[in-house]
CSV table of C-alpha atoms in Angstrom, one decimal:
chain,number,residue,atom,x,y,z
Y,547,UNK,CA,8.4,-69.8,136.7
Y,548,UNK,CA,6.8,-66.4,137.5
Y,549,UNK,CA,10.2,-64.8,137.6
Y,550,UNK,CA,11.1,-66.3,134.2
Y,551,UNK,CA,7.9,-64.9,132.6
Y,552,UNK,CA,8.5,-61.5,134.2
Y,553,UNK,CA,12.1,-61.4,132.9
Y,554,UNK,CA,10.8,-62.5,129.4
Y,555,UNK,CA,8.4,-59.6,129.2
Y,556,UNK,CA,11.1,-57.3,130.5
Y,557,UNK,CA,13.4,-58.3,127.6
Y,558,UNK,CA,10.6,-57.8,125.1
Y,559,UNK,CA,9.5,-54.5,126.5
Y,560,UNK,CA,13.1,-53.0,126.6
Y,561,UNK,CA,14.0,-54.4,123.1
Y,562,UNK,CA,16.8,-56.4,124.5
Y,563,UNK,CA,19.9,-56.0,122.2
Y,564,UNK,CA,20.5,-59.7,121.9
Y,565,UNK,CA,16.9,-60.4,121.0
Y,566,UNK,CA,16.8,-57.7,118.3
Y,567,UNK,CA,20.2,-58.7,116.8
Y,568,UNK,CA,19.2,-62.4,116.6
Y,569,UNK,CA,15.8,-61.6,115.3
Y,570,UNK,CA,17.1,-59.3,112.6
Y,571,UNK,CA,19.7,-61.8,111.4
Y,572,UNK,CA,17.0,-64.6,111.3
Y,573,UNK,CA,14.7,-62.4,109.2
Y,574,UNK,CA,17.4,-61.3,106.9
Y,575,UNK,CA,18.7,-64.8,106.2
Y,576,UNK,CA,15.2,-66.3,105.8
Y,577,UNK,CA,13.9,-63.5,103.4
Y,578,UNK,CA,17.0,-63.9,101.3
Y,579,UNK,CA,16.6,-67.6,101.1
Y,580,UNK,CA,12.9,-67.3,100.3
Y,581,UNK,CA,13.7,-64.8,97.5
Y,582,UNK,CA,16.1,-67.3,95.9
Y,583,UNK,CA,13.6,-70.1,96.4
Y,584,UNK,CA,10.9,-68.1,94.6
Y,585,UNK,CA,13.2,-67.0,91.7
Y,586,UNK,CA,14.2,-70.6,91.1
Y,587,UNK,CA,11.1,-72.6,92.2
Y,588,UNK,CA,8.3,-70.7,90.5
Y,589,UNK,CA,9.7,-71.0,86.9
Y,590,UNK,CA,10.8,-74.7,87.6
Y,591,UNK,CA,7.3,-75.6,88.9
Y,592,UNK,CA,5.5,-73.8,86.2
Y,593,UNK,CA,7.5,-75.5,83.4
Y,594,UNK,CA,7.0,-78.9,84.9
Y,595,UNK,CA,3.3,-78.2,85.0
Y,596,UNK,CA,2.9,-77.3,81.4
Y,597,UNK,CA,5.7,-79.1,79.5
Y,598,UNK,CA,5.4,-82.6,78.3
Y,599,UNK,CA,8.6,-84.6,77.9
Y,600,UNK,CA,10.1,-88.1,78.7
Y,601,UNK,CA,10.9,-88.5,82.4
Y,602,UNK,CA,8.6,-85.7,83.5
Y,603,UNK,CA,6.7,-87.9,85.9
Y,604,UNK,CA,10.0,-89.0,87.5
Y,605,UNK,CA,11.0,-85.4,87.9
Y,606,UNK,CA,7.7,-84.4,89.5
Y,607,UNK,CA,8.0,-87.4,91.9
Y,608,UNK,CA,11.6,-86.4,92.7
Y,609,UNK,CA,10.5,-82.8,93.3
Y,610,UNK,CA,7.8,-83.9,95.7
Y,611,UNK,CA,10.2,-86.1,97.5
Y,612,UNK,CA,12.6,-83.2,97.9
Y,613,UNK,CA,9.9,-81.3,99.8
Y,614,UNK,CA,10.8,-83.6,102.7
Y,615,UNK,CA,14.6,-83.2,102.5
Y,616,UNK,CA,16.0,-83.8,106.0
Y,617,UNK,CA,17.5,-80.4,107.0
Y,618,UNK,CA,20.5,-82.0,108.8
Y,619,UNK,CA,21.4,-83.9,105.6
Y,620,UNK,CA,21.2,-80.7,103.6
Y,621,UNK,CA,23.5,-79.0,106.1
Y,622,UNK,CA,25.9,-81.9,106.0
Y,623,UNK,CA,26.2,-81.8,102.2
Y,624,UNK,CA,26.7,-78.1,102.2
Y,625,UNK,CA,29.3,-78.4,105.0
Y,626,UNK,CA,31.3,-80.8,102.8
Y,627,UNK,CA,31.0,-78.6,99.8
Y,628,UNK,CA,32.0,-75.4,101.6
Y,629,UNK,CA,34.6,-76.9,103.9
Y,630,UNK,CA,38.3,-76.2,103.2
Y,631,UNK,CA,38.7,-79.5,101.5
Y,632,UNK,CA,35.5,-79.1,99.5
Y,633,UNK,CA,35.1,-77.6,95.9
Y,634,UNK,CA,34.1,-74.2,97.2
Y,635,UNK,CA,36.2,-74.1,100.3
Y,636,UNK,CA,38.4,-71.3,99.0
Y,637,UNK,CA,35.4,-68.9,99.1
Y,638,UNK,CA,35.4,-69.0,102.9
Y,639,UNK,CA,31.6,-69.2,103.2
Y,640,UNK,CA,31.4,-71.9,105.9
Y,641,UNK,CA,30.1,-70.5,109.2
Y,642,UNK,CA,28.8,-67.3,107.6
Y,643,UNK,CA,25.2,-66.0,107.0
Y,644,UNK,CA,25.7,-66.7,103.3
Y,645,UNK,CA,26.1,-70.4,104.0
Y,646,UNK,CA,22.9,-70.2,106.1
Y,647,UNK,CA,21.0,-68.5,103.2
Y,648,UNK,CA,22.2,-71.3,100.9
Y,649,UNK,CA,21.0,-74.0,103.2
Y,650,UNK,CA,17.6,-72.5,103.7
Y,651,UNK,CA,17.3,-71.8,99.9
Y,652,UNK,CA,18.0,-75.5,99.2
Y,653,UNK,CA,15.1,-76.4,101.5
Y,654,UNK,CA,12.8,-73.7,100.2
Y,655,UNK,CA,13.2,-74.1,96.5
Y,656,UNK,CA,11.6,-77.6,96.2
Y,657,UNK,CA,8.7,-76.6,98.3
Y,658,UNK,CA,8.0,-73.5,96.2
Y,659,UNK,CA,8.5,-75.5,93.0
Y,660,UNK,CA,6.1,-78.3,94.1
Y,661,UNK,CA,3.4,-76.0,95.2
Y,662,UNK,CA,3.8,-73.8,92.1
Y,663,UNK,CA,3.5,-76.9,89.9
Y,664,UNK,CA,0.2,-77.9,91.5
Y,665,UNK,CA,-1.2,-74.3,91.2
Y,666,UNK,CA,-0.2,-74.0,87.6
Y,667,UNK,CA,-1.4,-77.5,86.7
Y,668,UNK,CA,-4.8,-76.7,88.1
Y,669,UNK,CA,-4.9,-73.4,86.1
Y,670,UNK,CA,-3.8,-75.1,82.9
Y,671,UNK,CA,-6.8,-77.5,83.2
Y,672,UNK,CA,-9.0,-74.5,82.6
Y,673,UNK,CA,-6.8,-72.3,80.3
Y,674,UNK,CA,-4.3,-74.7,78.7
Y,675,UNK,CA,-6.3,-75.5,75.6
Y,676,UNK,CA,-7.0,-71.9,74.9
Y,677,UNK,CA,-3.4,-70.9,75.3
Y,678,UNK,CA,-2.2,-73.8,73.1
Y,679,UNK,CA,-4.7,-72.7,70.4
Y,680,UNK,CA,-2.9,-69.4,70.3
Y,681,UNK,CA,0.3,-71.2,69.4
Y,682,UNK,CA,2.1,-70.4,72.6
Y,683,UNK,CA,5.2,-72.4,73.5
Y,684,UNK,CA,5.4,-74.2,76.9
Y,685,UNK,CA,7.7,-71.4,78.5
Y,686,UNK,CA,5.3,-68.7,77.3
Y,687,UNK,CA,2.3,-70.6,78.6
Y,688,UNK,CA,4.1,-71.0,81.9
Y,689,UNK,CA,4.7,-67.3,82.0
Y,690,UNK,CA,1.0,-66.4,81.3
Y,691,UNK,CA,-0.2,-68.9,83.9
Y,692,UNK,CA,2.3,-67.6,86.5
Y,693,UNK,CA,0.8,-64.1,86.0
Y,694,UNK,CA,-2.7,-65.4,86.1
Y,695,UNK,CA,-2.2,-67.3,89.4
Y,696,UNK,CA,0.1,-64.8,91.0
Y,697,UNK,CA,-2.2,-64.3,94.0
Y,698,UNK,CA,-2.5,-68.0,94.6
Y,699,UNK,CA,1.3,-68.3,94.5
Y,700,UNK,CA,1.5,-66.2,97.7
Y,701,UNK,CA,0.7,-69.4,99.5
Y,702,UNK,CA,4.0,-70.9,98.2
Y,703,UNK,CA,5.9,-67.9,99.4
Y,704,UNK,CA,4.4,-68.1,102.8
Y,705,UNK,CA,5.0,-71.8,103.1
Y,706,UNK,CA,8.7,-71.4,102.1
Y,707,UNK,CA,9.1,-68.5,104.6
Y,708,UNK,CA,7.6,-70.6,107.4
Y,709,UNK,CA,10.0,-73.5,106.6
Y,710,UNK,CA,13.0,-71.2,106.3
Y,711,UNK,CA,12.6,-69.1,109.5
Y,712,UNK,CA,11.8,-72.2,111.6
Y,713,UNK,CA,14.8,-74.2,110.3
Y,714,UNK,CA,17.4,-75.2,112.8
Y,715,UNK,CA,19.3,-78.3,111.6
Y,716,UNK,CA,20.9,-77.1,108.4
Y,717,UNK,CA,21.7,-73.6,109.6
Y,718,UNK,CA,23.3,-75.0,112.8
Y,719,UNK,CA,25.6,-77.3,110.8
Y,720,UNK,CA,26.7,-74.6,108.2
Y,721,UNK,CA,26.4,-71.6,110.4
Y,722,UNK,CA,27.9,-72.9,113.7
Y,723,UNK,CA,25.6,-70.8,115.9
Y,724,UNK,CA,28.3,-68.2,116.5
Y,725,UNK,CA,27.3,-65.4,118.9
Y,726,UNK,CA,26.8,-62.1,117.1
Y,727,UNK,CA,27.5,-63.6,113.7
Y,728,UNK,CA,25.4,-66.7,112.8
Y,729,UNK,CA,23.1,-67.2,115.7
Y,730,UNK,CA,19.4,-67.3,114.6
Y,731,UNK,CA,16.3,-67.4,116.7
Y,732,UNK,CA,15.9,-71.2,116.4
Y,733,UNK,CA,19.5,-72.0,117.2
Y,734,UNK,CA,19.5,-69.5,120.0
Y,735,UNK,CA,16.3,-70.9,121.5
Y,736,UNK,CA,17.9,-74.4,121.5
Y,737,UNK,CA,21.1,-73.1,123.0
Y,738,UNK,CA,19.6,-70.9,125.7
Y,739,UNK,CA,17.2,-73.6,126.7
Y,740,UNK,CA,20.1,-76.0,127.3
Y,741,UNK,CA,22.0,-73.2,129.2
Y,742,UNK,CA,19.0,-72.6,131.4
Y,743,UNK,CA,18.4,-69.0,130.2
Y,744,UNK,CA,14.7,-69.6,129.7
Y,745,UNK,CA,13.7,-65.9,129.6
Y,746,UNK,CA,15.8,-65.3,126.5
Y,747,UNK,CA,14.6,-68.5,124.9
Y,748,UNK,CA,11.0,-67.5,125.6
Y,749,UNK,CA,11.5,-64.0,124.4
Y,750,UNK,CA,13.0,-65.2,121.1
Y,751,UNK,CA,10.1,-67.7,120.8
Y,752,UNK,CA,7.6,-64.9,121.2
Y,753,UNK,CA,9.4,-62.8,118.6
Y,754,UNK,CA,9.5,-65.8,116.2
Y,755,UNK,CA,5.8,-66.4,116.4
Y,756,UNK,CA,5.1,-62.7,116.1
Y,757,UNK,CA,7.2,-62.5,112.9
Y,758,UNK,CA,5.5,-65.4,111.3
Y,759,UNK,CA,2.0,-64.2,112.2
Y,760,UNK,CA,2.8,-60.6,111.0
Y,761,UNK,CA,4.2,-61.8,107.7
Y,762,UNK,CA,1.2,-64.0,107.1
Y,763,UNK,CA,-1.2,-61.2,108.1
Y,764,UNK,CA,0.5,-58.6,105.9
Y,765,UNK,CA,0.6,-61.1,102.9
Y,766,UNK,CA,-3.1,-61.8,103.4
Y,767,UNK,CA,-4.0,-58.1,103.5
Y,768,UNK,CA,-1.9,-57.4,100.4
Y,769,UNK,CA,-3.4,-60.3,98.5
Y,770,UNK,CA,-6.9,-59.3,99.4
Y,771,UNK,CA,-6.3,-55.8,98.3
Y,772,UNK,CA,-4.7,-56.9,95.0
Y,773,UNK,CA,-7.6,-59.3,94.3
Y,774,UNK,CA,-10.1,-56.5,94.8
Y,775,UNK,CA,-8.1,-54.0,92.7
Y,776,UNK,CA,-7.3,-56.3,89.8
Y,777,UNK,CA,-10.1,-58.8,90.0
């Protein structure tokens, strides 16, 4: 065990090429997926929070249910869609980082949308009547409330990033865990543990935790600075 720990720190200290490559791919895929999730989820959640229409309650319930989508099922559905016999098979996206981004985005978007809806709904309880008195339509009210709660929405971004970068089931199905091409930190940790290369698995685990902590710390600092600057 001591030798394993020593080798783990050696890999980290020397910036082992495998560790760096896998960590960079994981970060790139997860940030891309989170960006897509934010672009789709924030407007969707905001509109569901302010608009009133038949079936809205069912849509909100469905959105909340999608927060718990089983990653393996998401991966399986995307696999069928992107396989050669699927509707998008001709694009050749299966077992590529793009397919992994799509899988993580599918998981991140409902989470962002549900958290956004709750934040915007709470804000509308305080400002909704005032905004409606100005004659603003639902989309415009949603836009105003998104801007007003922009600092609170950082929580949605961080939650989606945490889910994306820690995901293994969906990315394993659509990515294939191909060495040097689609191997992420989570899939590599699982594989190297099974192979018995515990030093590499532990090194990747340390990097994964460090990335999550760093992203959360930077986001907290930026949010605090923005709140102080803009009140």
